[in-house]
Structure formats: structure tokens, C-alpha cells
Amino acid sequence: MIPGIESTLTMRLAQRSLDASVLRQQALASNIANAETPGYKRLDVARDFADRLKTAVQRGGAKEALPAPRLGEDSQARAQRADGNTVDLENELLQMNKNQVDHEYLTQLIGSSFKSLKMAITGRSSF
């Protein structure tokens, strides 16, 4: 990325949120793949990620202060079967659809920022 562009708080927030969306998609895929695995525990982006991100922004949003998303076991998920598996397939599919919408929004936001920059540099919207 061009130095300076990624340093805006909005762009860095979008990048971190997009990182979380990609990580969540991986977790959802893993959860769906293991829906029949005895004892499998549902994974998701750590529940405190949004709070940690909000706190970092409130403290000024210093580049190194924005937390990276991380995966963890979903402690609120309850066993769906007698074997202890905590994956609810219907919920996973719903979450996957929601995550897809979030991902599309974030990619459009980032793309729009670059289109605006391109327009400012070239004076036109396409080459």
C-alpha cells in the first residue's frame, strides 16, 4: 500500500475489520466442516475484539494500538448433541451470510477510498 494512505484511522479500522471478517470466514468454514465431529468446539473471532478495537480508537488510534483479531473457542456455544459438539449448522450458515455482507461492505469501503484517491490524482475516474 502507498505510505500515508494506510495511516488514516478509517482505513486502518477497515483493514482490521476486514482481517476479522476473513478470520471469521475461516472459523465458520472450520465449524461447518466439523459439524459432525464428536467433541468439536465452535470457533469464532474472540468476543472482545470489537471492544478492544473501540478502546484503541478512543485512546487515539495509534497504529500499534489497533488490536489484531484472533480466533478462540466460543465459550457461549452450547452442546448441540450428546457427544459435546457445539456447532449449530443453521446458525453457522446464518453467520456465514452475515459475514459475507460485512466483508462486501468493507471491501467496497476500501475500494471507494482508492477510487477517490485515483480521481484526485488523475482528475478522472478511469485510465
GROMACS .gro file of C-alpha atoms in nm:
model
  127
    1MET     CA    1   0.000   0.000   0.000
    2ILE     CA    2   0.112   0.358  -0.058
    3PRO     CA    3   0.271   0.509   0.255
    4GLY     CA    4   0.034   0.753   0.418
    5ILE     CA    5  -0.291   0.610   0.281
    6GLU     CA    6  -0.300   0.322   0.523
    7SER     CA    7  -0.223   0.556   0.811
    8THR     CA    8  -0.569   0.715   0.816
    9LEU     CA    9  -0.774   0.587   1.104
   10THR     CA   10  -1.070   0.497   0.883
   11MET     CA   11  -0.851   0.289   0.652
   12ARG     CA   12  -0.678   0.112   0.941
   13LEU     CA   13  -1.013   0.036   1.105
   14ALA     CA   14  -1.145  -0.102   0.777
   15GLN     CA   15  -0.831  -0.315   0.738
   16ARG     CA   16  -0.859  -0.460   1.090
   17SER     CA   17  -1.230  -0.523   1.043
   18LEU     CA   18  -1.160  -0.692   0.710
   19ASP     CA   19  -0.893  -0.905   0.879
   20ALA     CA   20  -1.156  -1.009   1.135
   21SER     CA   21  -1.405  -1.089   0.859
   22VAL     CA   22  -1.156  -1.312   0.680
   23LEU     CA   23  -1.065  -1.486   1.005
   24ARG     CA   24  -1.434  -1.534   1.090
   25GLN     CA   25  -1.493  -1.689   0.747
   26GLN     CA   26  -1.215  -1.939   0.814
   27ALA     CA   27  -1.365  -2.021   1.153
   28LEU     CA   28  -1.713  -2.065   1.007
   29ALA     CA   29  -1.578  -2.296   0.736
   30SER     CA   30  -1.398  -2.499   1.003
   31ASN     CA   31  -1.711  -2.514   1.217
   32ILE     CA   32  -1.923  -2.636   0.926
   33ALA     CA   33  -1.661  -2.892   0.827
   34ASN     CA   34  -1.657  -3.024   1.184
   35ALA     CA   35  -2.033  -3.018   1.248
   36GLU     CA   36  -2.031  -3.397   1.287
   37THR     CA   37  -1.700  -3.426   1.476
   38PRO     CA   38  -1.757  -3.554   1.830
   39GLY     CA   39  -1.642  -3.305   2.095
   40TYR     CA   40  -1.561  -3.028   1.847
   41LYS     CA   41  -1.591  -2.680   1.999
   42ARG     CA   42  -1.716  -2.392   1.784
   43LEU     CA   43  -1.455  -2.131   1.688
   44ASP     CA   44  -1.504  -1.760   1.625
   45VAL     CA   45  -1.317  -1.433   1.640
   46ALA     CA   46  -1.255  -1.354   2.007
   47ARG     CA   47  -1.564  -1.185   2.153
   48ASP     CA   48  -1.359  -0.900   2.297
   49PHE     CA   49  -1.215  -0.794   1.958
   50ALA     CA   50  -1.476  -0.522   1.892
   51ASP     CA   51  -1.436  -0.386   2.244
   52ARG     CA   52  -1.056  -0.384   2.217
   53LEU     CA   53  -1.079  -0.208   1.880
   54LYS     CA   54  -1.321   0.052   2.017
   55THR     CA   55  -1.096   0.116   2.318
   56ALA     CA   56  -0.791   0.159   2.093
   57VAL     CA   57  -0.976   0.415   1.881
   58GLN     CA   58  -1.092   0.603   2.188
   59ARG     CA   59  -0.730   0.622   2.304
   60GLY     CA   60  -0.631   0.793   1.983
   61GLY     CA   61  -0.597   0.504   1.742
   62ALA     CA   62  -0.218   0.488   1.738
   63LYS     CA   63  -0.112   0.246   1.465
   64GLU     CA   64   0.042  -0.007   1.701
   65ALA     CA   65  -0.257   0.016   1.935
   66LEU     CA   66  -0.510  -0.134   1.694
   67PRO     CA   67  -0.554  -0.495   1.801
   68ALA     CA   68  -0.536  -0.783   1.558
   69PRO     CA   69  -0.829  -1.025   1.557
   70ARG     CA   70  -0.767  -1.373   1.692
   71LEU     CA   71  -0.960  -1.696   1.698
   72GLY     CA   72  -1.085  -1.860   2.009
   73GLU     CA   73  -1.333  -2.116   2.128
   74ASP     CA   74  -1.683  -1.975   2.154
   75SER     CA   75  -1.749  -2.010   2.526
   76GLN     CA   76  -2.115  -1.920   2.483
   77ALA     CA   77  -2.187  -2.201   2.237
   78ARG     CA   78  -2.372  -2.491   2.395
   79ALA     CA   79  -2.353  -2.857   2.306
   80GLN     CA   80  -2.593  -2.941   2.025
   81ARG     CA   81  -2.550  -3.316   2.059
   82ALA     CA   82  -2.477  -3.569   2.327
   83ASP     CA   83  -2.114  -3.602   2.208
   84GLY     CA   84  -2.036  -3.241   2.313
   85ASN     CA   85  -2.016  -3.084   1.967
   86THR     CA   86  -2.115  -2.714   1.997
   87VAL     CA   87  -2.177  -2.642   1.627
   88ASP     CA   88  -2.530  -2.542   1.526
   89LEU     CA   89  -2.522  -2.581   1.148
   90GLU     CA   90  -2.817  -2.347   1.088
   91ASN     CA   91  -2.653  -2.074   1.296
   92GLU     CA   92  -2.321  -2.122   1.115
   93LEU     CA   93  -2.490  -2.073   0.778
   94LEU     CA   94  -2.668  -1.759   0.901
   95GLN     CA   95  -2.341  -1.623   1.041
   96MET     CA   96  -2.168  -1.700   0.712
   97ASN     CA   97  -2.427  -1.493   0.523
   98LYS     CA   98  -2.390  -1.204   0.768
   99ASN     CA   99  -2.013  -1.222   0.744
  100GLN     CA  100  -2.033  -1.213   0.364
  101VAL     CA  101  -2.235  -0.890   0.379
  102ASP     CA  102  -1.985  -0.739   0.625
  103HIS     CA  103  -1.694  -0.842   0.400
  104GLU     CA  104  -1.856  -0.692   0.090
  105TYR     CA  105  -1.924  -0.365   0.271
  106LEU     CA  106  -1.565  -0.338   0.394
  107THR     CA  107  -1.415  -0.416   0.053
  108GLN     CA  108  -1.643  -0.154  -0.105
  109LEU     CA  109  -1.537   0.099   0.159
  110ILE     CA  110  -1.169   0.038   0.093
  111GLY     CA  111  -1.222   0.031  -0.285
  112SER     CA  112  -1.413   0.358  -0.267
  113SER     CA  113  -1.124   0.520  -0.082
  114PHE     CA  114  -0.884   0.415  -0.355
  115LYS     CA  115  -1.121   0.530  -0.630
  116SER     CA  116  -1.146   0.872  -0.465
  117LEU     CA  117  -0.767   0.891  -0.442
  118LYS     CA  118  -0.732   0.788  -0.805
  119MET     CA  119  -0.980   1.057  -0.907
  120ALA     CA  120  -0.789   1.318  -0.707
  121ILE     CA  121  -0.457   1.221  -0.865
  122THR     CA  122  -0.566   1.175  -1.226
  123GLY     CA  123  -0.869   1.402  -1.244
  124ARG     CA  124  -1.072   1.119  -1.393
  125SER     CA  125  -1.232   0.801  -1.264
  126SER     CA  126  -1.066   0.558  -1.511
  127PHE     CA  127  -0.745   0.532  -1.709
   0.00000   0.00000   0.00000
